[in-house]
CSV table of C-alpha atoms and ligand atoms in Angstrom, one decimal:
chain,number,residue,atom,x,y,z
T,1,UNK,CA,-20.0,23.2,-28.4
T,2,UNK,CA,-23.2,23.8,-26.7
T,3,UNK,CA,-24.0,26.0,-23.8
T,4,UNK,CA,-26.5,24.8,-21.3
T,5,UNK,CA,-30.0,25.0,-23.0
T,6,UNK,CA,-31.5,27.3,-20.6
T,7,UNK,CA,-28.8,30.3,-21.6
T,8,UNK,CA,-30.6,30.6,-24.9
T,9,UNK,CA,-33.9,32.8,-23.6
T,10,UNK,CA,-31.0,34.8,-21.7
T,11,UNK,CA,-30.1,38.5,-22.8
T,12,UNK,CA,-27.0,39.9,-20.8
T,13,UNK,CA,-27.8,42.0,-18.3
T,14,UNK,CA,-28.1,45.7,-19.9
T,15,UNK,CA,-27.1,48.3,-17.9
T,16,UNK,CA,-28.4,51.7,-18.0
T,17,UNK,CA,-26.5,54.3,-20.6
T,18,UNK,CA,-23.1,55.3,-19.9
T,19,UNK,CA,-22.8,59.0,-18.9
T,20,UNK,CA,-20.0,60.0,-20.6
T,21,UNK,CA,-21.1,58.8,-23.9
T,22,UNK,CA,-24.7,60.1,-23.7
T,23,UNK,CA,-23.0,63.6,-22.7
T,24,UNK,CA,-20.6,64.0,-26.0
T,25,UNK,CA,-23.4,62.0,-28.0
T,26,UNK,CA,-25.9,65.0,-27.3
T,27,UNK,CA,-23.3,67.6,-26.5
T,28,UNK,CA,-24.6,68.3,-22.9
T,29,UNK,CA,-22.0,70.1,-20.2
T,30,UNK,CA,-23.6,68.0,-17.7
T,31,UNK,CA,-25.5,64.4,-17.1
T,32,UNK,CA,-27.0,63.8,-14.0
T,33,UNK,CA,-27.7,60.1,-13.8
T,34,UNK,CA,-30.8,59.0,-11.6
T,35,UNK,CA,-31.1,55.5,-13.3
T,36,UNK,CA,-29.6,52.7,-11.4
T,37,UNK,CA,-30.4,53.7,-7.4
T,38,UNK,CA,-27.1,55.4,-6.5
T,39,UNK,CA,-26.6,57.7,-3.3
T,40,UNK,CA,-26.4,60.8,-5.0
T,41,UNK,CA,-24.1,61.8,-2.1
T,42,UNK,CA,-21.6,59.3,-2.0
T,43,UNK,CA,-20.2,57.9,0.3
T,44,UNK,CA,-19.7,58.9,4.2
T,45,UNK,CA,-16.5,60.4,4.2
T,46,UNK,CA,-15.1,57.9,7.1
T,47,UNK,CA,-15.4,55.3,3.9
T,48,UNK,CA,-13.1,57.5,1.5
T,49,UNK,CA,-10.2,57.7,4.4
T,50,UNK,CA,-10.3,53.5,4.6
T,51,UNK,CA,-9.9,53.5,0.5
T,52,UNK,CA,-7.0,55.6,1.1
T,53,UNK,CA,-5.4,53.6,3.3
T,54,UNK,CA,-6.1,50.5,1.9
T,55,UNK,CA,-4.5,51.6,-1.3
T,56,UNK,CA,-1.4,50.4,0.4
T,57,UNK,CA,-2.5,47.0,0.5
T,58,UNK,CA,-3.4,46.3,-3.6
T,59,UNK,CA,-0.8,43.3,-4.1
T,60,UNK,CA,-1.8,41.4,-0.9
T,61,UNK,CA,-5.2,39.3,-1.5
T,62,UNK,CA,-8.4,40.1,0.6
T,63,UNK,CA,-8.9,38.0,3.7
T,64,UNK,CA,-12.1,36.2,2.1
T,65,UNK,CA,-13.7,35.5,5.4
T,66,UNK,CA,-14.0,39.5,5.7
T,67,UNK,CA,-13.4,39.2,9.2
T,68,UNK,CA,-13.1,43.1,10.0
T,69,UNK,CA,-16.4,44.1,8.4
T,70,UNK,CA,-17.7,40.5,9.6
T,71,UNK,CA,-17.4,42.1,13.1
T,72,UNK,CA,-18.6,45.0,12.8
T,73,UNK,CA,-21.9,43.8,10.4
T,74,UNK,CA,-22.4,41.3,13.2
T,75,UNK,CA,-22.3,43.8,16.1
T,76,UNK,CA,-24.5,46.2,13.9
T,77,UNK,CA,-26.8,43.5,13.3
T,78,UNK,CA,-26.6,41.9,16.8
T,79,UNK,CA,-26.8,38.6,15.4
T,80,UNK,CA,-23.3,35.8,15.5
T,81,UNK,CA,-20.6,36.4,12.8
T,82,UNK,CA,-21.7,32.8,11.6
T,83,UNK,CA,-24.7,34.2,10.3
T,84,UNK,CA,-23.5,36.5,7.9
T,85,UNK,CA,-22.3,36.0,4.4
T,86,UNK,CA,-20.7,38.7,2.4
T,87,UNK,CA,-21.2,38.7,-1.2
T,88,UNK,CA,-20.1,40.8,-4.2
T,89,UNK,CA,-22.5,43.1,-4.1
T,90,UNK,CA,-25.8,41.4,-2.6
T,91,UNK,CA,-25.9,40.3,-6.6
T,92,UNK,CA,-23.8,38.1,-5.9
T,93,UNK,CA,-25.6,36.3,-2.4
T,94,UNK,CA,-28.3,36.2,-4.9
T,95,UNK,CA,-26.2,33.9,-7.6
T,96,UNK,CA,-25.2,31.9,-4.4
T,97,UNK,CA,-28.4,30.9,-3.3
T,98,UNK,CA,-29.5,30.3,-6.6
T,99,UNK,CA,-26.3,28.1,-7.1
T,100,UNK,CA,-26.9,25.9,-3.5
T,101,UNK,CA,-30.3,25.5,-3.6
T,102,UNK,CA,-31.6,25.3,-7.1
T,103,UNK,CA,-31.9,22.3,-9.3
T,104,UNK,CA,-33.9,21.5,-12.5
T,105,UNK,CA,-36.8,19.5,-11.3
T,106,UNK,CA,-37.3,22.1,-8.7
T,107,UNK,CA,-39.2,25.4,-9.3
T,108,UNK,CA,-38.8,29.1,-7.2
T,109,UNK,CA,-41.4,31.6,-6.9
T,110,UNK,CA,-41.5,35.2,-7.0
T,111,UNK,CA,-43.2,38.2,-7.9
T,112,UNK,CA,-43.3,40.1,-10.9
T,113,UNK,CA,-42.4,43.1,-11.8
T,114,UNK,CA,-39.9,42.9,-9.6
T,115,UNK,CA,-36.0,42.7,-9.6
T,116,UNK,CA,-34.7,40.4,-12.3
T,117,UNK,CA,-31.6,39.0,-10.9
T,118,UNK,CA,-33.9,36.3,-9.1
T,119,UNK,CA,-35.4,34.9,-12.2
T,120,UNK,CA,-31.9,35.3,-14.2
T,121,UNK,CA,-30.0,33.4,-11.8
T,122,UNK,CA,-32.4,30.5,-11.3
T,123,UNK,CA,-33.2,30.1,-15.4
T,124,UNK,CA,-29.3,29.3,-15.0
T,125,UNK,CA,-29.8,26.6,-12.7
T,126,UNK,CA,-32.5,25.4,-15.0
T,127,UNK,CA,-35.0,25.5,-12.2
T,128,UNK,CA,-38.7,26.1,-13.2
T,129,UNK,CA,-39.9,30.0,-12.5
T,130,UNK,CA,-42.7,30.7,-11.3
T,131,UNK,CA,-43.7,34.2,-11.6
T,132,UNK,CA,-46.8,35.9,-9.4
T,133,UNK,CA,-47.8,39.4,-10.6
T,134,UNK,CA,-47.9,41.7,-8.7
T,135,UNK,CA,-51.1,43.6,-7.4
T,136,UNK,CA,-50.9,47.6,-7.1
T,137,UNK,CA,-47.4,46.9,-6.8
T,138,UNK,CA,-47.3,44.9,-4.2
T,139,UNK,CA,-46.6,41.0,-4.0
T,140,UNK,CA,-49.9,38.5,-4.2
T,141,UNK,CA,-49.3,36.6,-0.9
T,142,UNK,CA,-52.3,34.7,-1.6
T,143,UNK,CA,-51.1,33.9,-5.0
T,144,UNK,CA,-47.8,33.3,-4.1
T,145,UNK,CA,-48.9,30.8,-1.4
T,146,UNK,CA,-50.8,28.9,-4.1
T,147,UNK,CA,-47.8,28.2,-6.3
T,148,UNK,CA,-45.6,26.7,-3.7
T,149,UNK,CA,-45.4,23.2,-3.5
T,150,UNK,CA,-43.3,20.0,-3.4
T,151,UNK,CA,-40.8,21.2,-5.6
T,152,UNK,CA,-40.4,24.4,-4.5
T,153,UNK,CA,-37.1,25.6,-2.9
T,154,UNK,CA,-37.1,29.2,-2.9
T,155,UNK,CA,-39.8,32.1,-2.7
T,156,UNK,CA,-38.0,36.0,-3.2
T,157,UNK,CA,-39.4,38.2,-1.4
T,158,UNK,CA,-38.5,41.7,-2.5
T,159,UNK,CA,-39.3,43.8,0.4
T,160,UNK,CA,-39.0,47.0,-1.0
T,161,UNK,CA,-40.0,46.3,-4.5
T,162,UNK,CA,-37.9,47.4,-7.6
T,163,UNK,CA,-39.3,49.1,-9.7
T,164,UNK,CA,-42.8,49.8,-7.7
T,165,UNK,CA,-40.8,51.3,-4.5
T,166,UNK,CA,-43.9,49.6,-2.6
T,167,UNK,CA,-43.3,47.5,1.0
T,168,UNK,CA,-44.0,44.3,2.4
T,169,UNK,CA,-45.8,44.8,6.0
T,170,UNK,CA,-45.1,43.2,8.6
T,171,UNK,CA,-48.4,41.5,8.9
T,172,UNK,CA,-48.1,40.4,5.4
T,173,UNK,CA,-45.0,38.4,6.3
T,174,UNK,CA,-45.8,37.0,9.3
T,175,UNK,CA,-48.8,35.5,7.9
T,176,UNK,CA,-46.7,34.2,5.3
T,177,UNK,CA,-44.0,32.8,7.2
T,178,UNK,CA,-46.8,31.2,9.5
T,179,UNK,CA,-48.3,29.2,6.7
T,180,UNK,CA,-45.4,28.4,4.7
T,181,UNK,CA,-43.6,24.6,4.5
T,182,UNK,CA,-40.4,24.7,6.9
T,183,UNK,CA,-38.4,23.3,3.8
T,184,UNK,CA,-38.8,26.4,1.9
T,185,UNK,CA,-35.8,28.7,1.8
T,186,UNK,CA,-37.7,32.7,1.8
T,187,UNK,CA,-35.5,35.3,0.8
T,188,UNK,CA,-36.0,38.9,2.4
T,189,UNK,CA,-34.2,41.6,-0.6
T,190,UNK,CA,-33.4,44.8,1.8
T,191,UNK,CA,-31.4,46.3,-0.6
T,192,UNK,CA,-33.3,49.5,0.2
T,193,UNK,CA,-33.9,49.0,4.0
T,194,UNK,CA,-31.7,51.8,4.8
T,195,UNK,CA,-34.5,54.0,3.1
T,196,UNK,CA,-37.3,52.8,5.0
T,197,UNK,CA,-40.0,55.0,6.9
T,198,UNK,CA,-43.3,52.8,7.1
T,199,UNK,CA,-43.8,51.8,10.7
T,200,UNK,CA,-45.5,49.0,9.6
T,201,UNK,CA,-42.7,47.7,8.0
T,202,UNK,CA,-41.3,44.5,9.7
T,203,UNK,CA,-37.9,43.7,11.7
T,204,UNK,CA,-36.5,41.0,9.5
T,205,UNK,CA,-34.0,39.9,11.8
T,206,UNK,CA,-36.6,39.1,14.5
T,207,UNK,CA,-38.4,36.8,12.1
T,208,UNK,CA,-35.4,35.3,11.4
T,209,UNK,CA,-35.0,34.1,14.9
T,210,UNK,CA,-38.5,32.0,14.7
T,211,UNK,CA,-37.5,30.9,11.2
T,212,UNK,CA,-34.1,29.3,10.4
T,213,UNK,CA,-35.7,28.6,6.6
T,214,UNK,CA,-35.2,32.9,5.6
T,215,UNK,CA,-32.3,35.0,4.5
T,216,UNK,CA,-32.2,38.7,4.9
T,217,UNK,CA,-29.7,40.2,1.9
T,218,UNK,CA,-28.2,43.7,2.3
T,219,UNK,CA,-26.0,46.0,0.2
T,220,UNK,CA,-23.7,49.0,0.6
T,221,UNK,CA,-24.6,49.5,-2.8
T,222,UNK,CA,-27.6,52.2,-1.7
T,223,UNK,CA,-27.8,54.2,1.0
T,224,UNK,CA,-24.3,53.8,2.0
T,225,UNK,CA,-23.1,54.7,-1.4
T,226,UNK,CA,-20.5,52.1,-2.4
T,227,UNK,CA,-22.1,50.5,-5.4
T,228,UNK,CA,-18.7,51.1,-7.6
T,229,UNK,CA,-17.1,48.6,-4.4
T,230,UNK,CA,-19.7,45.9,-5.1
T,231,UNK,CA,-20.3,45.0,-1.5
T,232,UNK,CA,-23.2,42.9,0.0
T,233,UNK,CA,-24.2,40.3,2.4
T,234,UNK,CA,-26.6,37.6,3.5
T,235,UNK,CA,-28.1,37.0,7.5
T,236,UNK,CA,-29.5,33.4,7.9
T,237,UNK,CA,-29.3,30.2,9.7
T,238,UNK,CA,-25.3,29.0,10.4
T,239,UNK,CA,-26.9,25.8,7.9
T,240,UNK,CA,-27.7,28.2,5.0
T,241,UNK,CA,-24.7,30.5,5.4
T,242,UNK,CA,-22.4,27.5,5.4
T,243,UNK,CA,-23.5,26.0,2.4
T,244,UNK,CA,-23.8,29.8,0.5
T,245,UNK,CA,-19.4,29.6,1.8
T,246,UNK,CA,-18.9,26.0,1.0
T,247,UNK,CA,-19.4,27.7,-3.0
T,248,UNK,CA,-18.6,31.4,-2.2
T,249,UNK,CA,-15.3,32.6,-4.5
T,250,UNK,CA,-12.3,32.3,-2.2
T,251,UNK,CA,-11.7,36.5,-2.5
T,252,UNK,CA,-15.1,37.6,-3.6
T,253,UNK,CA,-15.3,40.4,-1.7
T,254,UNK,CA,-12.1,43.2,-2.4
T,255,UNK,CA,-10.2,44.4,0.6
T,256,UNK,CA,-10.6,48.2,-0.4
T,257,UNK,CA,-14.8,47.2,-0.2
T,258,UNK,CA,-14.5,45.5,2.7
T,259,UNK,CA,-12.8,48.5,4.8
T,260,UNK,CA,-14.9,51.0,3.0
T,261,UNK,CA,-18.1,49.1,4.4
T,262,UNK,CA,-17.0,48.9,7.7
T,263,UNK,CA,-16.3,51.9,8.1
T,264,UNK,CA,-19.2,53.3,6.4
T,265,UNK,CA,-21.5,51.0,9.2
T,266,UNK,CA,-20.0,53.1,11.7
T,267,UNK,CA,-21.3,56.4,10.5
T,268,UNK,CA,-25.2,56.1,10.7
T,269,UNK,CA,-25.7,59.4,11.1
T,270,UNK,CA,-24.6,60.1,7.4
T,271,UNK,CA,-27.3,57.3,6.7
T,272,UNK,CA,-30.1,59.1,8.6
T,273,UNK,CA,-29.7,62.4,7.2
T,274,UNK,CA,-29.2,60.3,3.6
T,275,UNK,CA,-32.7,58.7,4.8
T,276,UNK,CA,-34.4,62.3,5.7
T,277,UNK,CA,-33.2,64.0,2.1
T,278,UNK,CA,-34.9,61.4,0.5
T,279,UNK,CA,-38.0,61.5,2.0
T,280,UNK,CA,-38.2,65.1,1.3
T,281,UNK,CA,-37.4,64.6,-2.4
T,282,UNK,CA,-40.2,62.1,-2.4
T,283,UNK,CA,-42.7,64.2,-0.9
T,284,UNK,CA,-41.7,66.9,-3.9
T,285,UNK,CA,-42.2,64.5,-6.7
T,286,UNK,CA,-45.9,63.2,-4.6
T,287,UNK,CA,-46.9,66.6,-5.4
T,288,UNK,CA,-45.4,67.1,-8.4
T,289,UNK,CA,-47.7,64.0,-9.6
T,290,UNK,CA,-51.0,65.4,-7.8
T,291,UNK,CA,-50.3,68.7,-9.5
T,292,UNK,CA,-50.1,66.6,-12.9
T,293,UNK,CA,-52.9,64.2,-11.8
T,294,UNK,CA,-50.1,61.4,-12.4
T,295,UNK,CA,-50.3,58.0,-10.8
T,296,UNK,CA,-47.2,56.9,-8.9
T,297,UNK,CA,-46.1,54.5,-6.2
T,298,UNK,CA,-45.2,55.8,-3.0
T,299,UNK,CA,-41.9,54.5,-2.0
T,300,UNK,CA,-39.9,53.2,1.0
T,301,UNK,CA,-36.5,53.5,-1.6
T,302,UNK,CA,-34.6,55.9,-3.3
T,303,UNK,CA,-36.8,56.1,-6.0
T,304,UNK,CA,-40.0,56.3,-7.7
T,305,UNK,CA,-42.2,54.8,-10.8
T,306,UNK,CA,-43.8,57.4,-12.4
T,307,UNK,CA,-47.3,56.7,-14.9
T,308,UNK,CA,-47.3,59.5,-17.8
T,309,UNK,CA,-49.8,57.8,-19.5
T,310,UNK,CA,-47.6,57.9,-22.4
T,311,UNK,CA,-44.7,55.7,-23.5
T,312,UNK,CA,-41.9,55.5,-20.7
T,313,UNK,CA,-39.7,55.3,-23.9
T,314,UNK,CA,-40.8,58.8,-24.9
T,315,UNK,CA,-40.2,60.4,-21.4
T,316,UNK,CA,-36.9,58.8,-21.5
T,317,UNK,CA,-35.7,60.1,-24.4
T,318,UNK,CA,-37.1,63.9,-23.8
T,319,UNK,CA,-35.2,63.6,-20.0
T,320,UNK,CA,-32.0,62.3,-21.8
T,321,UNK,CA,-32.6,65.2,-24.5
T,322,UNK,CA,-31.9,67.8,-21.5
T,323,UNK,CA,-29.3,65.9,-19.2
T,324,UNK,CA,-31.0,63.0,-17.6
T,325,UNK,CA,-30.9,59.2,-17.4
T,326,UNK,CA,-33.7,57.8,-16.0
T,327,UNK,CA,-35.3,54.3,-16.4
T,328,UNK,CA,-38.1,53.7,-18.7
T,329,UNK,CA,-40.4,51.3,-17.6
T,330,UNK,CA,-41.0,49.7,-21.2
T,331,UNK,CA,-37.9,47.2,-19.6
T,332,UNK,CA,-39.3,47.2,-16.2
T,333,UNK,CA,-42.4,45.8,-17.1
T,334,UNK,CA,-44.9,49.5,-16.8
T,335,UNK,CA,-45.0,50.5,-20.3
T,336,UNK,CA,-46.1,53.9,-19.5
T,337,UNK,CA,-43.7,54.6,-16.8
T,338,UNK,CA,-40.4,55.9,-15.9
T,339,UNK,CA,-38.7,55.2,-12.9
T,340,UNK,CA,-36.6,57.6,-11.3
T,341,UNK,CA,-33.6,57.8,-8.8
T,342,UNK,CA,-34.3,60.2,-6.2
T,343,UNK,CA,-30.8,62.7,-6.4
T,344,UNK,CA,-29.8,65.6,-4.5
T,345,UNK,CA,-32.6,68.4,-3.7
T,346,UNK,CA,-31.2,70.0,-6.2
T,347,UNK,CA,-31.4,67.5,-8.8
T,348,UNK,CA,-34.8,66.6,-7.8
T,349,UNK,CA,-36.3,70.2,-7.6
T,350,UNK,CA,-34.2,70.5,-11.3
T,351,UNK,CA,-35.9,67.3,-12.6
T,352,UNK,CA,-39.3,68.5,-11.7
T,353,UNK,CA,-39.0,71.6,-13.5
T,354,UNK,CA,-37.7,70.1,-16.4
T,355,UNK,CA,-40.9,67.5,-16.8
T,356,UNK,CA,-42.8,70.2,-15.7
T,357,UNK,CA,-42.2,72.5,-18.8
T,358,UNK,CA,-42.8,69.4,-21.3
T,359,UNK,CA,-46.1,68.8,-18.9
T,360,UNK,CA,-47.7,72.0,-18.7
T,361,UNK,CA,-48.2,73.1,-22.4
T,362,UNK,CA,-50.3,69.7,-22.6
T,363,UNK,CA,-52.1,70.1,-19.5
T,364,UNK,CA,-54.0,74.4,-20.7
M,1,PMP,N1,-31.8,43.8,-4.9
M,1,PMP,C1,-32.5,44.8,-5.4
M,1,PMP,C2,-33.9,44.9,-5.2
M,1,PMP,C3,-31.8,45.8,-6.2
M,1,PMP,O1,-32.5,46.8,-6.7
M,1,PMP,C4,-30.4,45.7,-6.4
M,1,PMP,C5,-29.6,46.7,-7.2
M,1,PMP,N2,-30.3,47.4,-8.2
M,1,PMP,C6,-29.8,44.6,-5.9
M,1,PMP,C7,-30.5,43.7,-5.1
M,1,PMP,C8,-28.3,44.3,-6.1
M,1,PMP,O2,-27.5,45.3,-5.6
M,1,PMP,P1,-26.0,45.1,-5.3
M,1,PMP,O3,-25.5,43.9,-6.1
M,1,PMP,O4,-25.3,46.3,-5.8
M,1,PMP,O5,-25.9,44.8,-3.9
């Protein structure tokens, strides 16, 4: 038996340490995990009342076309219900385009650092990758531009970039998009967009009414707190949302994440004060870092990559030491950085003062 040559330079995906294990391995009362972009607060409660009641309903399949949340995305959006695809967590619209569009003589640029899904899923296609580093943290357009060409099918565009946390302006894409061949699928990642302050940052959705060759993806993984539901979705052209159905899993998405979602779109409120916490926990760690003449990223997510000038390894396992998982950037590609998950003030303000007390004795 052989697997399909390309699987060999694949590691499965490894997630970031359990909590409970890390907890009785140190003997810590309490973990607070700020590794893998959660809403430290949850859900809105609107959300938790739908799992209730859909508890009911475990031994009747989903309705695969998700045609409650369908709806309401779609009137949230303002763009047609054919224009929307719902994934298993915006992972999974990820796999899906891969899976339509990718074949081995073609080749699909993107940036890097930046979120790995895209390169996994298209080394499984066999397509050729065709990574563009990134400058400052943000994506090369320039460079980007150069490596498209005949046999290229897809460009990712991480808008808000994991790890950095930098944006993509609006000018920036729509120079882009301007110069870019028409058969060229462009995929907008807004996993974060909930999070976003910059005004400069573009209106996806309006672009994708001049061009049918872009997809927006989505999540209620982040700011709406329903990673653990694994609930996402695509906005594109009715022509790329009906090929991404014509291979879609018949019940991808679960009926407990559908009515959780929908009903979590209805609150936005609990998304703007989400939105507003954040932002102040960001501006606590920006000074945090001036104070510690520390280089950092400032973000449009829930989170922020953090230079110690030291291995991100060795913060990690001092933060773990006293109760936190964070990400080191030795797997993210920033040797000397750490990224963290912006929590609760409290968490934050807690964090501080922790790498605070390891800081200070090094910096007199
Ligand atoms: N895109 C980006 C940039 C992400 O950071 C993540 C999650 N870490 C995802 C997509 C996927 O999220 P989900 O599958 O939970 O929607």
């Amino acid at each position: 038996m052989e697997a399909k040559q390309q699987l060999k330079s694949l590691t499965p995906y490894k997630p970031g340490k359990n909590v409970e294990d890390v907890r009785k391995e140190l003997g810590l009362k309490e973990i607070v995990k700020l590794a893998s972009n959660e809403n430290p607060f949850g859900p809105p409660p609107a959300a938790r009342q739908a799992i209730e009641r859909e508890m009911s309903e475990l031994a009747v399949y989903p309705d695969g076309y998700a045609a409650v949340l369908r709806e309401k995305t779609a009137q949230f959006t303002g763009v047609d219900r054919e224009k929307l695809v719902f994934g298993d967590g915006s992972d999974e619209v990820i796999q899906m385009i891969c899976r339509a569009y990718l074949t081995p003589d073609s080749n699909t640029v993107m940036p890097t650092p930046t979120f790995p899904q895209y390169k996994h899923n298209a080394v499984v296609e066999g397509a050729e990758i065709r990574e563009v580093p990134v400058r400052e943290g943000r994506h090369d357009f320039d460079k980007m531009a150069e490596a498209v060409d005949e046999q290229t099918k897809i460009v990712w565009l991480c808008m808000i970039n994991n790890p950095s946390g930098e944006y993509i302006r609006e000018s920036e894409l729509a120079a882009f998009m301007g110069n870019l061949p028409s058969d060229v699928l462009v995929v907008c990642d807004e996993a974060y967009y909930e999070y976003v302050v910059a005004e400069d940052y573009p209106d996806t959705l309006s672009f994708l009414k001049q061009y049918p060759n872009l997809i927006v993806t989505r999540t209620f993984s982040k700011a709406y707190g329903l990673a653990a539901l694994r609930v996402g979705y695509g906005i594109a052209h009715p022509e790329i949302t009906s090929a991404l159905e014509s291979i879609r899993q018949p019940f991808n998405t679960s009926r407990i994440g559908q009515f959780a979602a929908a009903a979590a779109l209805d609150d936005q409120d609990f998304i703007k004060e989400c939105r507003d916490v954040n932002r102040e926990c960001l501006d606590l760690f920006y000074n945090f870092c001036k104070e510690y003449s520390l280089s950092y990223y400032p973000s449009q997510g829930n989170f922020i990559l953090i230079d110690f000038n030291r291995s991100g390894d060795e913060v990690f396992d001092y933060l773990l030491r006293h109760g936190y998982i964070v990400r080191s950037g030795t797997v993210l590609g920033y040797p000397t950085s750490v990224r963290i998950t912006i929590g609760s003030e409290k968490q934050t303000k807690d964090i501080i003062e922790c790498l605070s007390e390891w800081l200070k004795p090094s910096m007199h």
